[in-house]
Short mmCIF file of C-alpha atoms in Angstrom, two decimals:
data_model
loop_
_atom_site.label_atom_id
_atom_site.label_comp_id
_atom_site.label_asym_id
_atom_site.label_seq_id
_atom_site.Cartn_x
_atom_site.Cartn_y
_atom_site.Cartn_z
CA MET A 1 4.50 -30.50 -31.16
CA THR A 2 6.96 -29.10 -33.38
CA LYS A 3 9.45 -26.45 -32.61
CA SER A 4 6.97 -24.19 -34.67
CA ARG A 5 6.93 -21.07 -32.44
CA LYS A 6 9.07 -18.95 -30.63
CA ALA A 7 10.14 -18.31 -26.62
CA SER A 8 8.38 -15.20 -26.66
CA ASP A 9 5.29 -17.10 -27.52
CA LEU A 10 5.34 -19.42 -25.07
CA PHE A 11 6.32 -16.64 -22.51
CA ILE A 12 2.59 -15.10 -23.21
CA GLU A 13 1.28 -18.78 -23.02
CA CYS A 14 2.66 -19.06 -19.34
CA LEU A 15 1.45 -15.54 -18.10
CA GLU A 16 -1.99 -16.81 -19.80
CA ALA A 17 -1.99 -20.04 -17.56
CA GLU A 18 -1.10 -18.19 -14.76
CA GLY A 19 -4.04 -15.94 -15.33
CA CYS A 20 -2.40 -12.59 -16.05
CA GLU A 21 -4.84 -9.88 -17.06
CA TYR A 22 -2.62 -7.07 -18.08
CA ILE A 23 1.04 -6.14 -18.71
CA PHE A 24 1.85 -2.51 -17.62
CA GLY A 25 4.82 -0.82 -19.16
CA VAL A 26 7.03 0.66 -21.79
CA PRO A 27 8.29 -1.89 -24.15
CA GLY A 28 11.72 -0.95 -26.12
CA GLU A 29 13.59 -2.69 -29.07
CA GLU A 30 14.84 -5.57 -27.06
CA ASN A 31 11.09 -6.42 -26.40
CA LEU A 32 9.52 -6.96 -29.71
CA ASP A 33 9.26 -10.37 -29.90
CA PHE A 34 7.70 -10.39 -26.70
CA LEU A 35 5.38 -7.48 -27.58
CA ASP A 36 4.56 -9.46 -30.95
CA SER A 37 3.63 -12.41 -29.12
CA LEU A 38 1.33 -10.45 -26.94
CA SER A 39 -0.35 -8.60 -29.58
CA ARG A 40 -2.11 -12.07 -30.45
CA SER A 41 -3.22 -13.07 -26.73
CA LYS A 42 -6.71 -13.39 -26.34
CA THR A 43 -6.70 -12.95 -22.78
CA ILE A 44 -4.11 -10.12 -21.64
CA ARG A 45 -4.25 -6.51 -22.47
CA LEU A 46 -1.07 -4.51 -23.07
CA ILE A 47 -1.96 -0.65 -21.01
CA LEU A 48 1.24 1.44 -22.55
CA THR A 49 2.00 4.10 -19.78
CA ARG A 50 4.57 7.32 -19.72
CA HIS A 51 7.32 5.99 -17.71
CA GLU A 52 8.11 2.16 -16.44
CA GLN A 53 7.87 3.35 -12.79
CA GLY A 54 4.04 4.14 -13.06
CA ALA A 55 4.01 0.90 -15.19
CA GLY A 56 5.59 -0.97 -11.83
CA PHE A 57 3.38 0.98 -9.35
CA MET A 58 0.11 0.04 -11.08
CA ALA A 59 1.40 -3.71 -11.34
CA ALA A 60 2.25 -3.88 -7.67
CA THR A 61 -1.53 -1.99 -6.66
CA TYR A 62 -3.28 -4.97 -9.10
CA GLY A 63 -1.39 -7.57 -7.16
CA ARG A 64 -2.41 -5.58 -3.71
CA HIS A 65 -5.85 -5.52 -4.81
CA THR A 66 -6.57 -8.98 -5.96
CA GLY A 67 -3.52 -10.84 -4.09
CA LYS A 68 -2.88 -12.08 -7.63
CA THR A 69 0.65 -11.17 -9.33
CA GLY A 70 0.73 -7.75 -11.55
CA VAL A 71 3.05 -7.89 -14.61
CA CYS A 72 4.83 -4.96 -16.26
CA ILE A 73 7.45 -4.92 -18.75
CA ALA A 74 10.90 -2.35 -19.47
CA THR A 75 13.38 -2.50 -21.84
CA LEU A 76 16.93 -3.25 -20.90
CA GLY A 77 19.31 -0.62 -18.86
CA PRO A 78 17.27 2.26 -18.60
CA GLY A 79 13.88 1.34 -18.55
CA ALA A 80 15.25 -1.48 -16.10
CA THR A 81 16.50 1.20 -13.71
CA ASN A 82 13.50 2.76 -13.40
CA PHE A 83 11.79 -0.08 -12.47
CA VAL A 84 13.79 -0.44 -9.21
CA THR A 85 11.55 2.12 -7.04
CA ALA A 86 8.31 -0.05 -7.80
CA ALA A 87 10.13 -3.28 -7.09
CA ALA A 88 11.20 -1.51 -3.88
CA TYR A 89 7.56 -0.41 -3.45
CA ALA A 90 6.01 -4.25 -3.95
CA GLN A 91 9.01 -5.67 -1.82
CA LEU A 92 8.17 -3.78 1.27
CA GLY A 93 4.54 -3.65 0.62
CA GLY A 94 3.89 -7.06 0.67
CA MET A 95 2.51 -6.78 -3.23
CA PRO A 96 3.08 -9.73 -5.78
CA MET A 97 4.61 -8.17 -8.67
CA MET A 98 6.43 -9.34 -11.85
CA MET A 99 8.81 -7.14 -14.06
CA ILE A 100 10.07 -8.82 -17.26
CA THR A 101 12.97 -6.67 -18.63
CA GLY A 102 14.62 -7.10 -21.88
CA GLN A 103 18.34 -7.58 -22.87
CA LYS A 104 21.03 -7.67 -25.97
CA PRO A 105 21.77 -11.17 -27.48
CA ILE A 106 23.78 -13.56 -24.84
CA LYS A 107 25.07 -15.74 -27.28
CA LYS A 108 26.55 -13.13 -29.58
CA SER A 109 26.13 -9.64 -29.93
CA LYS A 110 27.36 -7.23 -32.32
CA GLN A 111 26.65 -4.07 -29.89
CA GLY A 112 29.32 -4.40 -27.39
CA GLN A 113 28.36 -3.10 -23.93
CA PHE A 114 25.73 -0.52 -25.31
CA GLN A 115 23.11 -0.28 -22.74
CA ILE A 116 23.90 -3.38 -20.95
CA LEU A 117 24.47 -3.39 -16.73
CA ASP A 118 23.62 -6.22 -14.92
CA VAL A 119 20.16 -5.88 -14.51
CA VAL A 120 19.67 -9.23 -12.20
CA ALA A 121 22.48 -8.13 -9.72
CA MET A 122 20.41 -5.02 -9.47
CA MET A 123 17.21 -6.36 -8.84
CA ASP A 124 18.85 -9.08 -6.65
CA PRO A 125 18.44 -6.59 -2.97
CA ILE A 126 15.31 -5.44 -4.27
CA THR A 127 13.39 -8.98 -4.93
CA LYS A 128 12.31 -12.10 -3.64
CA TYR A 129 13.19 -13.81 -7.11
CA THR A 130 15.58 -12.63 -9.93
CA ARG A 131 16.84 -14.53 -13.07
CA GLN A 132 17.92 -14.32 -16.26
CA LEU A 133 16.63 -16.66 -18.96
CA HIS A 134 19.03 -18.59 -20.88
CA ALA A 135 16.95 -21.24 -22.86
CA GLY A 136 13.67 -21.10 -24.30
CA ASP A 137 13.03 -24.71 -22.77
CA ASN A 138 13.37 -23.09 -19.14
CA ILE A 139 10.48 -20.52 -19.11
CA PRO A 140 7.99 -22.46 -18.11
CA SER A 141 9.78 -23.27 -14.60
CA ARG A 142 10.96 -20.04 -14.60
CA VAL A 143 7.84 -18.16 -14.75
CA ARG A 144 5.71 -20.85 -12.58
CA GLU A 145 8.86 -20.54 -9.61
CA ALA A 146 8.78 -16.73 -10.00
CA TYR A 147 4.75 -16.40 -9.76
CA ARG A 148 4.67 -19.13 -6.82
CA LEU A 149 7.27 -16.62 -4.73
CA ALA A 150 5.64 -13.66 -5.74
CA GLU A 151 2.58 -14.94 -4.01
CA GLU A 152 3.54 -16.43 -1.08
CA GLU A 153 3.52 -14.68 2.23
CA LYS A 154 5.13 -12.38 2.75
CA PRO A 155 4.11 -11.25 -0.86
CA GLY A 156 6.94 -9.28 -3.03
CA ALA A 157 8.45 -8.34 -6.50
CA VAL A 158 9.97 -10.91 -8.99
CA HIS A 159 11.62 -10.06 -12.11
CA LEU A 160 12.81 -12.18 -15.27
CA GLU A 161 15.10 -10.67 -18.01
CA LEU A 162 14.41 -11.98 -21.40
CA PRO A 163 17.51 -11.43 -23.97
CA GLU A 164 16.40 -10.82 -27.54
CA ASP A 165 18.14 -13.79 -28.87
CA ILE A 166 16.37 -16.39 -26.48
CA ALA A 167 12.92 -14.67 -27.14
CA GLU A 168 12.96 -15.60 -30.83
CA GLU A 169 14.84 -19.01 -30.42
CA PRO A 170 12.20 -21.94 -31.31
CA THR A 171 10.90 -24.21 -28.39
CA ASP A 172 8.46 -26.94 -27.89
CA ALA A 173 7.66 -26.39 -23.94
CA VAL A 174 4.68 -26.21 -22.88
CA PRO A 175 3.32 -24.30 -19.56
CA ILE A 176 3.35 -25.75 -16.28
CA PRO A 177 0.13 -25.50 -14.79
CA ARG A 178 -0.59 -23.65 -11.50
CA SER A 179 -0.22 -25.55 -8.14
CA VAL A 180 -2.43 -25.02 -5.02
CA ALA A 181 -0.53 -24.18 -1.82
CA ARG A 182 -2.26 -24.09 1.64
CA ARG A 183 -0.79 -22.00 4.25
CA PRO A 184 0.72 -24.60 7.22
CA SER A 185 -1.66 -24.07 10.19
CA ALA A 186 -0.85 -22.67 13.65
CA GLU A 187 0.62 -25.06 16.43
CA PRO A 188 -1.86 -25.85 18.54
CA LYS A 189 0.19 -25.73 21.75
CA ALA A 190 1.11 -22.16 20.59
CA VAL A 191 -2.32 -21.48 20.46
CA ARG A 192 -3.06 -22.63 24.08
CA GLN A 193 -0.43 -20.82 25.29
CA ALA A 194 -1.70 -17.45 23.69
CA VAL A 195 -5.11 -17.98 25.16
CA ASP A 196 -3.87 -19.03 28.45
CA THR A 197 -2.00 -15.65 28.58
CA LEU A 198 -4.67 -13.53 27.58
CA GLU A 199 -7.36 -15.31 30.04
CA LYS A 200 -5.05 -14.28 32.57
CA ALA A 201 -4.67 -10.42 31.45
CA LYS A 202 -6.29 -7.71 33.11
CA LYS A 203 -6.45 -5.15 29.87
CA PRO A 204 -5.70 -7.09 26.88
CA ILE A 205 -5.50 -5.57 23.26
CA LEU A 206 -5.19 -6.23 19.48
CA VAL A 207 -2.80 -4.17 17.27
CA ILE A 208 -3.76 -5.22 13.64
CA GLY A 209 -0.72 -4.96 11.14
CA ALA A 210 -0.36 -4.92 7.30
CA GLY A 211 0.03 -8.73 7.32
CA ALA A 212 -3.73 -9.03 8.04
CA ASN A 213 -4.58 -7.21 5.56
CA ARG A 214 -5.31 -10.42 3.67
CA LYS A 215 -8.53 -12.52 2.42
CA MET A 216 -10.72 -13.90 5.24
CA THR A 217 -8.59 -12.36 8.44
CA GLY A 218 -10.87 -9.23 8.49
CA ARG A 219 -13.72 -11.96 8.91
CA MET A 220 -11.95 -13.92 11.47
CA LEU A 221 -11.18 -11.03 13.50
CA ASN A 222 -14.65 -9.35 13.63
CA GLN A 223 -15.53 -12.71 14.97
CA PHE A 224 -12.88 -12.72 17.47
CA ILE A 225 -13.48 -9.01 18.51
CA GLU A 226 -17.48 -9.75 19.10
CA LYS A 227 -16.66 -12.85 21.10
CA THR A 228 -14.14 -11.13 23.75
CA GLY A 229 -14.73 -7.73 23.48
CA ILE A 230 -11.00 -7.03 23.41
CA PRO A 231 -10.40 -3.40 21.65
CA PHE A 232 -8.13 -3.03 18.65
CA VAL A 233 -5.71 -0.64 17.29
CA THR A 234 -4.71 -0.44 13.49
CA THR A 235 -0.81 0.65 11.81
CA GLN A 236 -1.28 2.86 9.44
CA MET A 237 -1.05 -0.43 6.48
CA GLY A 238 -3.98 -2.11 8.22
CA LYS A 239 -6.24 0.18 8.41
CA GLY A 240 -9.83 -1.16 6.92
CA VAL A 241 -9.24 -4.52 8.01
CA ILE A 242 -12.15 -4.01 10.33
CA ASP A 243 -14.44 -1.32 10.05
CA GLU A 244 -13.58 1.50 12.11
CA ARG A 245 -16.74 2.65 13.16
CA HIS A 246 -16.69 -0.28 15.36
CA PRO A 247 -17.13 0.44 19.07
CA LEU A 248 -14.07 -1.33 19.76
CA PHE A 249 -11.83 0.75 17.74
CA LEU A 250 -9.20 2.63 19.40
CA GLY A 251 -7.11 4.43 16.60
CA CYS A 252 -4.59 4.15 13.99
CA ALA A 253 -1.15 4.53 14.95
CA ALA A 254 0.18 7.46 12.62
CA LEU A 255 2.57 9.09 14.56
CA SER A 256 5.85 7.48 16.13
CA ALA A 257 4.46 8.10 19.85
CA GLY A 258 2.49 9.98 21.92
CA ASP A 259 -0.71 9.81 20.31
CA PHE A 260 -3.92 8.95 21.99
CA CYS A 261 -4.24 5.27 20.71
CA HIS A 262 -0.22 4.97 22.38
CA ARG A 263 -1.86 5.86 25.34
CA ALA A 264 -4.27 2.89 24.89
CA ILE A 265 -1.47 0.53 24.16
CA GLU A 266 0.80 1.83 27.25
CA GLU A 267 -1.85 0.86 29.24
CA ALA A 268 -2.63 -2.66 27.93
CA ASP A 269 -1.17 -5.72 29.99
CA VAL A 270 -0.97 -7.92 26.89
CA ILE A 271 -0.98 -7.07 23.18
CA VAL A 272 -1.92 -9.35 20.50
CA ASN A 273 0.29 -8.16 17.18
CA ILE A 274 -1.35 -9.74 14.53
CA GLY A 275 0.20 -9.43 10.98
CA HIS A 276 3.25 -7.42 12.12
CA ASP A 277 5.62 -6.33 9.75
CA VAL A 278 9.06 -4.46 10.92
CA ILE A 279 8.59 -2.38 7.28
CA GLU A 280 6.31 -0.17 9.09
CA LYS A 281 7.39 2.01 11.72
CA PRO A 282 6.85 0.48 15.82
CA PRO A 283 3.18 0.77 16.91
CA PHE A 284 4.73 0.35 20.38
CA PHE A 285 7.95 0.02 21.42
CA MET A 286 9.05 -3.30 24.05
CA LYS A 287 11.17 -2.28 27.27
CA PRO A 288 13.13 -5.45 29.53
CA GLU A 289 10.67 -6.74 32.26
CA GLY A 290 7.49 -4.88 30.35
CA VAL A 291 4.15 -5.75 28.36
CA THR A 292 3.94 -9.40 27.14
CA VAL A 293 3.54 -9.86 23.57
CA ILE A 294 1.65 -12.31 21.48
CA HIS A 295 2.84 -12.52 17.89
CA VAL A 296 0.53 -13.59 15.27
CA SER A 297 1.70 -14.11 11.95
CA THR A 298 2.52 -16.17 8.63
CA LYS A 299 6.32 -15.70 9.47
CA THR A 300 8.31 -15.72 12.79
CA ALA A 301 9.02 -12.40 14.65
CA GLU A 302 12.12 -10.61 13.27
CA VAL A 303 13.46 -9.35 16.37
CA ASP A 304 14.73 -5.92 17.12
CA PRO A 305 15.80 -3.48 20.09
CA VAL A 306 12.26 -2.63 20.86
CA TYR A 307 10.57 -5.55 19.20
CA PHE A 308 11.10 -9.36 21.15
CA PRO A 309 7.93 -10.94 21.55
CA GLN A 310 7.44 -13.42 24.14
CA ILE A 311 4.86 -15.77 22.50
CA GLU A 312 4.48 -16.48 18.56
CA VAL A 313 1.67 -18.18 17.12
CA ILE A 314 2.41 -19.27 13.75
CA GLY A 315 0.59 -19.80 10.44
CA ASP A 316 -2.24 -18.89 8.26
CA ILE A 317 -3.29 -15.67 10.34
CA ALA A 318 -7.12 -16.07 9.76
CA ASN A 319 -6.66 -19.72 10.78
CA ALA A 320 -4.79 -18.72 13.82
CA ILE A 321 -7.31 -16.28 15.08
CA TRP A 322 -10.33 -18.88 14.09
CA GLN A 323 -8.02 -21.31 16.58
CA ILE A 324 -7.74 -18.47 19.03
CA LYS A 325 -11.33 -17.53 19.25
CA GLU A 326 -12.84 -21.36 19.35
CA ASP A 327 -10.80 -22.01 22.11
CA ILE A 328 -10.91 -18.30 24.42
CA VAL A 329 -13.36 -17.76 26.89
CA LYS A 330 -14.25 -14.12 27.68
CA GLN A 331 -13.34 -13.35 31.28
CA GLY A 332 -15.28 -10.90 34.03
CA HIS A 333 -11.84 -9.33 35.57
CA TRP A 334 -10.83 -7.91 31.82
CA ALA A 335 -10.81 -4.35 31.73
CA SER A 336 -9.69 -3.31 28.36
CA GLY A 337 -13.46 -1.41 28.04
CA GLN A 338 -11.34 1.50 30.07
CA LEU A 339 -8.72 1.89 26.75
CA LYS A 340 -12.15 3.53 24.91
CA ARG A 341 -11.75 6.65 26.83
CA TYR A 342 -8.66 7.69 24.59
CA HIS A 343 -9.97 7.03 21.43
CA GLN A 344 -13.38 9.25 22.66
CA ALA A 345 -10.95 11.91 23.54
CA GLU A 346 -9.13 11.70 20.34
CA LEU A 347 -12.29 11.91 18.43
CA ASP A 348 -13.26 15.05 20.30
CA HIS A 349 -10.11 16.68 19.81
CA THR A 350 -10.32 15.74 15.60
CA ALA A 351 -13.93 17.01 15.76
CA THR A 352 -13.39 20.75 17.11
CA LEU A 353 -10.17 20.78 14.33
CA ALA A 354 -12.40 19.20 11.53
CA GLU A 355 -14.50 22.16 12.08
CA ASP A 356 -12.33 24.48 10.96
CA THR A 357 -13.62 25.85 7.63
CA ARG A 358 -10.73 28.64 6.96
CA PHE A 359 -8.66 29.26 3.43
CA PRO A 360 -6.83 27.65 2.42
CA ILE A 361 -7.99 24.44 3.87
CA PHE A 362 -7.23 22.96 6.96
CA PRO A 363 -5.97 19.56 6.81
CA PRO A 364 -8.39 18.10 9.33
CA HIS A 365 -11.23 19.84 7.95
CA LEU A 366 -9.94 18.61 4.29
CA VAL A 367 -10.31 14.62 5.68
CA GLN A 368 -13.53 15.13 6.83
CA GLN A 369 -14.67 16.22 3.46
CA VAL A 370 -13.35 13.69 1.70
CA ARG A 371 -14.72 11.16 3.96
CA ASP A 372 -17.99 12.57 3.88
CA CYS A 373 -17.78 12.73 -0.04
CA GLN A 374 -16.85 9.11 -0.22
CA PRO A 375 -19.40 6.13 -0.49
CA GLN A 376 -19.17 3.51 1.71
CA ASP A 377 -16.76 1.22 -0.62
CA GLY A 378 -15.12 4.40 -2.39
CA ILE A 379 -11.25 4.18 -2.14
CA ILE A 380 -8.35 7.07 -1.58
CA CYS A 381 -5.17 6.29 -2.90
CA LEU A 382 -2.39 8.27 -1.10
CA ASP A 383 0.95 9.72 -2.09
CA ASN A 384 3.55 10.76 0.22
CA GLY A 385 3.51 13.41 2.59
CA VAL A 386 2.24 15.19 5.68
CA TYR A 387 -1.00 14.86 4.75
CA LYS A 388 -0.58 11.08 5.14
CA ILE A 389 -0.53 11.24 9.28
CA TRP A 390 -3.87 13.62 8.97
CA PHE A 391 -5.75 11.06 6.69
CA ALA A 392 -4.23 7.75 8.84
CA ARG A 393 -5.97 9.17 11.95
CA GLY A 394 -8.83 11.08 10.61
CA TYR A 395 -9.92 9.09 7.68
CA THR A 396 -12.54 6.23 8.87
CA ALA A 397 -11.76 3.21 6.69
CA TYR A 398 -14.57 0.96 6.59
CA LEU A 399 -13.85 -1.86 4.23
CA PRO A 400 -10.13 -3.34 3.56
CA ASN A 401 -8.12 -2.16 0.92
CA THR A 402 -10.23 1.06 0.58
CA VAL A 403 -7.44 3.43 1.91
CA LEU A 404 -4.20 2.44 -0.07
CA LEU A 405 -1.60 4.10 1.71
CA ASP A 406 2.02 3.49 1.85
CA ASN A 407 3.59 3.10 5.27
CA ALA A 408 6.43 0.71 3.87
CA LEU A 409 8.98 2.36 1.43
CA ALA A 410 6.89 5.68 2.18
CA THR A 411 7.90 6.50 -1.76
CA MET A 412 6.44 9.54 -3.56
CA GLY A 413 4.91 9.27 -6.99
CA ALA A 414 2.72 6.19 -6.35
CA GLY A 415 -0.38 8.01 -5.44
CA LEU A 416 -1.99 8.57 -9.32
CA PRO A 417 -0.89 5.37 -10.37
CA SER A 418 -2.18 3.29 -7.81
CA ALA A 419 -5.55 5.11 -7.97
CA MET A 420 -5.39 4.56 -11.35
CA MET A 421 -5.25 0.54 -11.00
CA SER A 422 -7.96 1.00 -8.25
CA ALA A 423 -10.09 2.36 -11.29
CA MET A 424 -9.30 0.07 -14.02
CA LEU A 425 -10.07 -2.60 -11.45
CA TYR A 426 -13.08 -1.54 -9.84
CA PRO A 427 -15.08 1.07 -12.31
CA ASP A 428 -18.13 1.11 -10.25
CA ARG A 429 -16.31 2.24 -7.26
CA LYS A 430 -15.47 6.13 -6.56
CA VAL A 431 -11.42 6.24 -6.41
CA MET A 432 -9.38 9.54 -5.65
CA ALA A 433 -5.82 10.42 -5.59
CA ILE A 434 -4.56 12.51 -3.06
CA CYS A 435 -1.31 13.61 -3.62
CA GLY A 436 1.00 16.66 -2.38
CA ASP A 437 2.02 18.91 -5.12
CA GLY A 438 5.32 17.62 -4.96
CA GLY A 439 4.24 13.80 -5.20
CA PHE A 440 2.08 14.13 -8.01
CA MET A 441 4.44 16.35 -9.99
CA MET A 442 6.59 12.76 -10.00
CA ASN A 443 4.35 11.09 -12.08
CA ASP A 444 2.33 13.69 -13.45
CA GLN A 445 3.11 12.29 -17.14
CA GLU A 446 0.26 9.45 -16.42
CA MET A 447 -2.37 11.71 -16.54
CA GLU A 448 -2.21 11.16 -20.26
CA THR A 449 -2.85 7.19 -19.49
CA ALA A 450 -5.19 8.02 -17.33
CA VAL A 451 -7.42 10.27 -20.00
CA ARG A 452 -6.50 7.37 -22.72
CA LEU A 453 -7.89 4.51 -20.94
CA GLY A 454 -11.42 6.44 -20.45
CA LEU A 455 -10.78 6.08 -15.99
CA ASP A 456 -13.35 8.05 -14.09
CA LEU A 457 -10.96 9.32 -11.70
CA THR A 458 -10.50 12.58 -9.18
CA VAL A 459 -6.87 13.32 -8.53
CA LEU A 460 -7.07 15.91 -5.67
CA ILE A 461 -3.57 17.53 -5.28
CA LEU A 462 -2.84 19.51 -1.51
CA ARG A 463 -0.93 22.40 -2.69
CA ASP A 464 1.30 23.91 -0.38
CA ASP A 465 4.39 24.89 -2.61
CA ALA A 466 7.23 22.85 -0.81
CA TYR A 467 8.16 19.53 0.22
CA GLY A 468 5.96 19.65 3.40
CA MET A 469 7.12 16.75 5.29
CA ILE A 470 10.22 17.68 5.12
CA ARG A 471 9.67 21.28 5.77
CA TRP A 472 7.71 20.55 8.66
CA LYS A 473 10.38 18.05 10.01
CA GLN A 474 13.03 20.74 9.51
CA ALA A 475 11.07 22.96 11.56
CA ASN A 476 10.46 20.61 14.26
CA MET A 477 14.37 19.91 14.52
CA GLY A 478 15.10 23.86 15.16
CA PHE A 479 16.85 24.42 11.78
CA GLU A 480 16.26 27.55 9.50
CA ASP A 481 13.93 27.46 6.86
CA PHE A 482 16.16 26.42 3.42
CA GLY A 483 15.99 24.83 0.63
CA LEU A 484 12.43 23.25 0.23
CA THR A 485 9.99 25.45 -1.71
CA TYR A 486 9.27 25.60 -5.06
CA GLY A 487 7.12 27.03 -7.84
CA ASN A 488 3.91 25.00 -9.57
CA PRO A 489 2.34 25.07 -12.91
CA ASP A 490 -1.37 26.26 -13.06
CA PHE A 491 -2.76 22.93 -12.43
CA VAL A 492 -6.05 23.47 -13.97
CA LYS A 493 -4.30 24.69 -17.48
CA PHE A 494 -2.15 21.61 -16.89
CA ALA A 495 -5.32 19.28 -16.35
CA GLU A 496 -6.96 20.64 -19.52
CA ALA A 497 -4.18 20.01 -21.51
CA PHE A 498 -4.11 16.40 -20.89
CA GLY A 499 -7.83 16.19 -21.70
CA ALA A 500 -9.14 16.00 -18.31
CA HIS A 501 -11.25 18.54 -16.37
CA GLY A 502 -9.48 21.02 -13.65
CA HIS A 503 -10.69 22.46 -10.77
CA ARG A 504 -9.12 25.07 -8.16
CA ILE A 505 -10.93 25.38 -4.80
CA GLU A 506 -11.89 28.85 -3.66
CA SER A 507 -13.25 28.29 -0.33
CA SER A 508 -14.01 25.09 2.12
CA GLU A 509 -18.12 25.33 0.68
CA HIS A 510 -16.28 25.10 -2.60
CA LEU A 511 -14.39 22.27 -1.83
CA ARG A 512 -17.24 20.15 -0.93
CA GLU A 513 -18.84 21.18 -4.34
CA THR A 514 -16.13 20.42 -6.21
CA LEU A 515 -15.86 16.84 -4.77
CA ALA A 516 -19.12 15.71 -5.27
CA HIS A 517 -19.40 17.26 -8.74
CA CYS A 518 -15.42 15.40 -9.45
CA ARG A 519 -17.23 11.97 -7.87
CA ASP A 520 -20.78 12.53 -10.01
CA THR A 521 -19.49 13.63 -13.00
CA PRO A 522 -17.54 10.79 -15.58
CA GLY A 523 -13.97 11.43 -16.75
CA VAL A 524 -10.78 12.81 -15.17
CA HIS A 525 -10.50 15.18 -12.66
CA LEU A 526 -7.80 17.54 -11.12
CA ILE A 527 -8.57 19.49 -8.51
CA ASP A 528 -6.05 21.87 -7.27
CA CYS A 529 -6.55 22.47 -3.33
CA PRO A 530 -4.64 25.06 -1.62
CA VAL A 531 -3.82 23.66 2.05
CA ASP A 532 -2.79 25.32 4.94
CA TYR A 533 -0.01 23.41 6.98
CA THR A 534 1.12 26.34 9.63
CA GLU A 535 -0.29 24.48 12.57
CA ASN A 536 0.83 20.67 11.74
CA ASP A 537 4.05 20.96 14.15
CA ARG A 538 1.60 22.48 17.10
CA ILE A 539 -1.21 19.96 16.69
CA LEU A 540 1.01 16.86 15.77
CA ASN A 541 4.05 17.09 17.91
CA LYS A 542 2.51 19.14 20.88
CA ASP A 543 -1.08 19.30 21.77
CA ILE A 544 -1.91 15.75 21.04
CA LYS A 545 0.94 14.66 23.22
CA GLU A 546 -0.16 17.11 25.84
CA LEU A 547 -3.94 15.86 25.72
CA SER A 548 -3.33 12.34 25.43
CA ARG A 549 -0.95 12.41 28.73
CA GLN A 550 -3.47 14.23 30.65
CA LEU A 551 -5.82 11.17 30.02
#
């Protein structure tokens, strides 16, 4: 092969060899060779967004859903800095994502230091791998290594910088084929120790975390729970790994402590912590001389003051659960069934709240309406705000990756882009973005992208005209109400200006009708739904803790 093609052509060939389907982003001058090469690809589609952050969130969500690396592109300087939040979102959330950024020529440049900053150094603390490409011939090995690391447990963000003069230099290198890596299996003696501890326990319980939200793990956990009858709780990012209608489901750890599910965990004497990720708020706090914790994960436990498990089963999680299931014998002395009373009390409490049809809409009622509206495989994508707690606690997840919430970076602005990606990947499923007015307006410009892509999507805005989560915390800490309220545009006109459909909610009944209409009508819909957050503090900080304590 002659050196007849440029390095950017080779880069595209490498991405094609990895199975890349989309590249999201906002190209700049320094990406024009890459863009030219991409224009000739038969298999990769460019998705032009209105901000690099939205592109990064979409690429990360592609990785979250598929387990394959999502790819996004930006120029140097301000384009690259706009990727930083999305990089952290993917890195903390365990989502495989590759960022490609441009750079001025590195061999000789006539532009001095214009727009130049050290993007590789900037990305280093928030990625698994970041490199500048110094030669076209290096591209295949760098791309293969970046993909491998992005997808390996724990998945995360990687970054490659392609300078202008490297992109255009001739090369005869060829892509390196994808390799198949099998994860190591858990060590049999560790499995035996875990089984022995479980069989001697009186009230064992499972806690299912973010790392369990991978292929096959849900299937193995279902089999384990059916065989043993041991009940389970989830963290926010473990929601949906097992159908939450299961009789042994004890709730989702959405508050920091004192909820019904926390009381169940406190009463247990052995906790099997599956796929625990320290990035999430701890679902329980360990104490010296306290309960025995069995850590089941692909990586050893990161020890901190509240987490220092006594037994560790390290390896592929699904395989580890299978090994434990094969060995364990259901014990007659287990009394974990007594823990179910906590969840029943939570269901009774939530049911009374969900019946409240006041206007503006009461959050627990809104959660129930959304659940009633969404089909079995419908997907909700939450931005960040106080409503996330209501949805984590009250929205019954039926399937994995149907409740996309971010309890890792917990960034605002990701709700709309993650819903857009979900709607692109699953055009036959009903997708809803659920955003506060604050979070929505951090990436509202992507409404144009959603309309341009012809997506079927509902954007439900919970409007309280304030940064409500922080305002709630401010009140909770006894501070004066200050500095957290704002005005909003007319969201109906706003939606229509983008060519979307706008709706404004006027009652509980109207919300039910509107949700159904948007679900069944193609196109991009935006719903302006006023919410009543006045009782957040009383219910979440006082009532729940008091009621659960009484049990």
